[in-house]
Coordinates of C-alpha atoms in Angstrom, one line a residue:
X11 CA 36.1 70.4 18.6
X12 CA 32.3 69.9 18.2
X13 CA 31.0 66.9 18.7
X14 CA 27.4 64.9 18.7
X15 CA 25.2 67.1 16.3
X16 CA 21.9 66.2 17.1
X17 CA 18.5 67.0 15.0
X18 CA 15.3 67.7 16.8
X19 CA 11.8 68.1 14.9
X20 CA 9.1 70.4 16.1
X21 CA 6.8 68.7 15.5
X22 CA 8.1 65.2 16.7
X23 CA 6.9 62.8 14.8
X24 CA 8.9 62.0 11.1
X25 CA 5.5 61.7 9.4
X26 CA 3.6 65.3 9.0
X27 CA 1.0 66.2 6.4
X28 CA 1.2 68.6 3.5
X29 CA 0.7 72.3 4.4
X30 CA 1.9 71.2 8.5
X31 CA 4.9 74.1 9.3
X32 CA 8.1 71.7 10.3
X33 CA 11.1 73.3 12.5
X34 CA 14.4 71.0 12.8
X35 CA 17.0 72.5 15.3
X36 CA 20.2 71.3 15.3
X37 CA 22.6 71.4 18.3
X38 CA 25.3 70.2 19.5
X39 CA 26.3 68.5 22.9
X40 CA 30.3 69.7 22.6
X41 CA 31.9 72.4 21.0
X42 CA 33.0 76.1 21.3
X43 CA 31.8 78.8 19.8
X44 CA 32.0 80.2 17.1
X45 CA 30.0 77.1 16.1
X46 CA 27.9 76.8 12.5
X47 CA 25.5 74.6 11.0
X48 CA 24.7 73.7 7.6
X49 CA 22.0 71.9 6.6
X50 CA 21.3 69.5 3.8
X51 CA 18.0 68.1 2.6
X52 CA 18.8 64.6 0.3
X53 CA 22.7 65.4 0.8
X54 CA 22.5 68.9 -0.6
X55 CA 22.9 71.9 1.1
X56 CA 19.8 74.2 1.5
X57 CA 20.1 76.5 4.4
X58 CA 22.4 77.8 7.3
X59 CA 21.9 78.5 11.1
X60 CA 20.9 76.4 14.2
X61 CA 17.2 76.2 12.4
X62 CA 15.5 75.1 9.4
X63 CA 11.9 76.2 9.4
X64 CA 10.0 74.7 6.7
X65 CA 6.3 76.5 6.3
X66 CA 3.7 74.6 4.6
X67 CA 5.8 71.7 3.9
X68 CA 4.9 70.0 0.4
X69 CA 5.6 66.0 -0.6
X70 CA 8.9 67.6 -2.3
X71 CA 10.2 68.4 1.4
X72 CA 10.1 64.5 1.6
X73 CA 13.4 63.1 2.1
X74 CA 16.6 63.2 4.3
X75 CA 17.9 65.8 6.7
X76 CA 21.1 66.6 8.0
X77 CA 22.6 69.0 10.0
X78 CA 26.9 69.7 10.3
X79 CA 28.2 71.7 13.0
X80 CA 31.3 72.9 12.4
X81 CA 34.1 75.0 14.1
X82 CA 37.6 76.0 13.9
X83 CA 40.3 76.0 16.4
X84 CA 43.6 77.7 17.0
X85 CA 44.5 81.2 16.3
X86 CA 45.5 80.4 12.6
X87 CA 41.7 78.8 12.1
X88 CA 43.2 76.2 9.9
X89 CA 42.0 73.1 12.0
X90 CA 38.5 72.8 10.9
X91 CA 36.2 70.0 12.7
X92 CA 33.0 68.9 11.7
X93 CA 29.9 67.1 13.3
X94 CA 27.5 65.6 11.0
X95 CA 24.1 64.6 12.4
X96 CA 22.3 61.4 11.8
X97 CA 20.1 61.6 9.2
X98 CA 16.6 62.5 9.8
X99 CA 14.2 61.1 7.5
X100 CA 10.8 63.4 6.8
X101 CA 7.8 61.8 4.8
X102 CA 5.3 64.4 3.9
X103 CA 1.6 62.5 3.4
X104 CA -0.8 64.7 0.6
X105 CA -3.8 65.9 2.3
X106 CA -6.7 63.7 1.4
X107 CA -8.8 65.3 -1.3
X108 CA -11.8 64.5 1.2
X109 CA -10.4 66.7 3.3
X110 CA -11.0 69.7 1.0
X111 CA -14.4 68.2 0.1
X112 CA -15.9 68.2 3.2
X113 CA -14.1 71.5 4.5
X114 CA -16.1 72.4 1.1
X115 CA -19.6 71.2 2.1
X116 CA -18.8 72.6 5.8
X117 CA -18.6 75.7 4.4
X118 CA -21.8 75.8 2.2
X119 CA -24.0 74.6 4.8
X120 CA -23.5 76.9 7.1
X121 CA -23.6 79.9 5.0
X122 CA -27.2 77.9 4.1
X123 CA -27.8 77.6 7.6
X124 CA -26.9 81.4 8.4
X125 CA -29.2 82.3 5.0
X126 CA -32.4 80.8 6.4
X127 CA -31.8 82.0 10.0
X128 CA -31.6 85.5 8.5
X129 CA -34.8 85.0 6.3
X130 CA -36.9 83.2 8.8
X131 CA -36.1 86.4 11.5
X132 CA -36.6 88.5 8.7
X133 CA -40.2 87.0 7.7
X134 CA -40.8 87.5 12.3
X135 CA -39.8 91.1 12.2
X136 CA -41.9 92.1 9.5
X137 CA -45.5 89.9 10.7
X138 CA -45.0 92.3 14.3

């Protein structure tokens, strides 16, 4: 029967910020195959397979996650064993708004920057 599901985050740490791409992978340290996983996200079920890959994760991937590994033994496959995880708990922080501000700014000086480097090689071309 399986036994000791485990979750592991890519990246580590429980904390990521909005728009970050999270990957959990759940295995397990006993157990043969076949072998599945469901996965449930505040104790409802939201995906299957040994990974959940979350792209762009949003505040509304804040919560709990768990992972059950399952498998069934015996020709019949009536004994059914399951392996549920420990939960994993994922806080999404909100990018800061200055963030986007100053990405903003960035942006619009250097395309300044870039206008007066064209127009002061333009006003040395044209004096030769």
């Amino acid at each position: 029967p399986v036994a000791n599901a485990t979750i592991t985050p890519s990246p580590p740490a429980h904390q990521v910020r909005a728009g970050d791409n999270v990957t959990l992978r759940c295995s397990v340290q006993v157990g043969s195959a076949p072998v599945t996983f469901t996965w449930l996200h505040n104790g409802h079920e939201v995906a299957w397979g040994p990974l959940l890959k979350i792209g762009a994760v949003d505040v509304e991937h804040s919560g709990t996650y768990q992972c059950v590994a399952s498998n069934q033994l015996g020709q019949d496959g009536h004994r059914v064993f399951r392996a549920p995880s420990s939960e994993l708990t994922l806080e999404v922080t909100p990018r800061s708004s200055w963030v986007t501000v100053a990405t903003g700014i960035g942006g619009a000086l250097l395309f300044l920057l870039l206008l007066v480097g064209v127009i002061v090689a333009w006003h040395r071309w044209h004096r030769v």
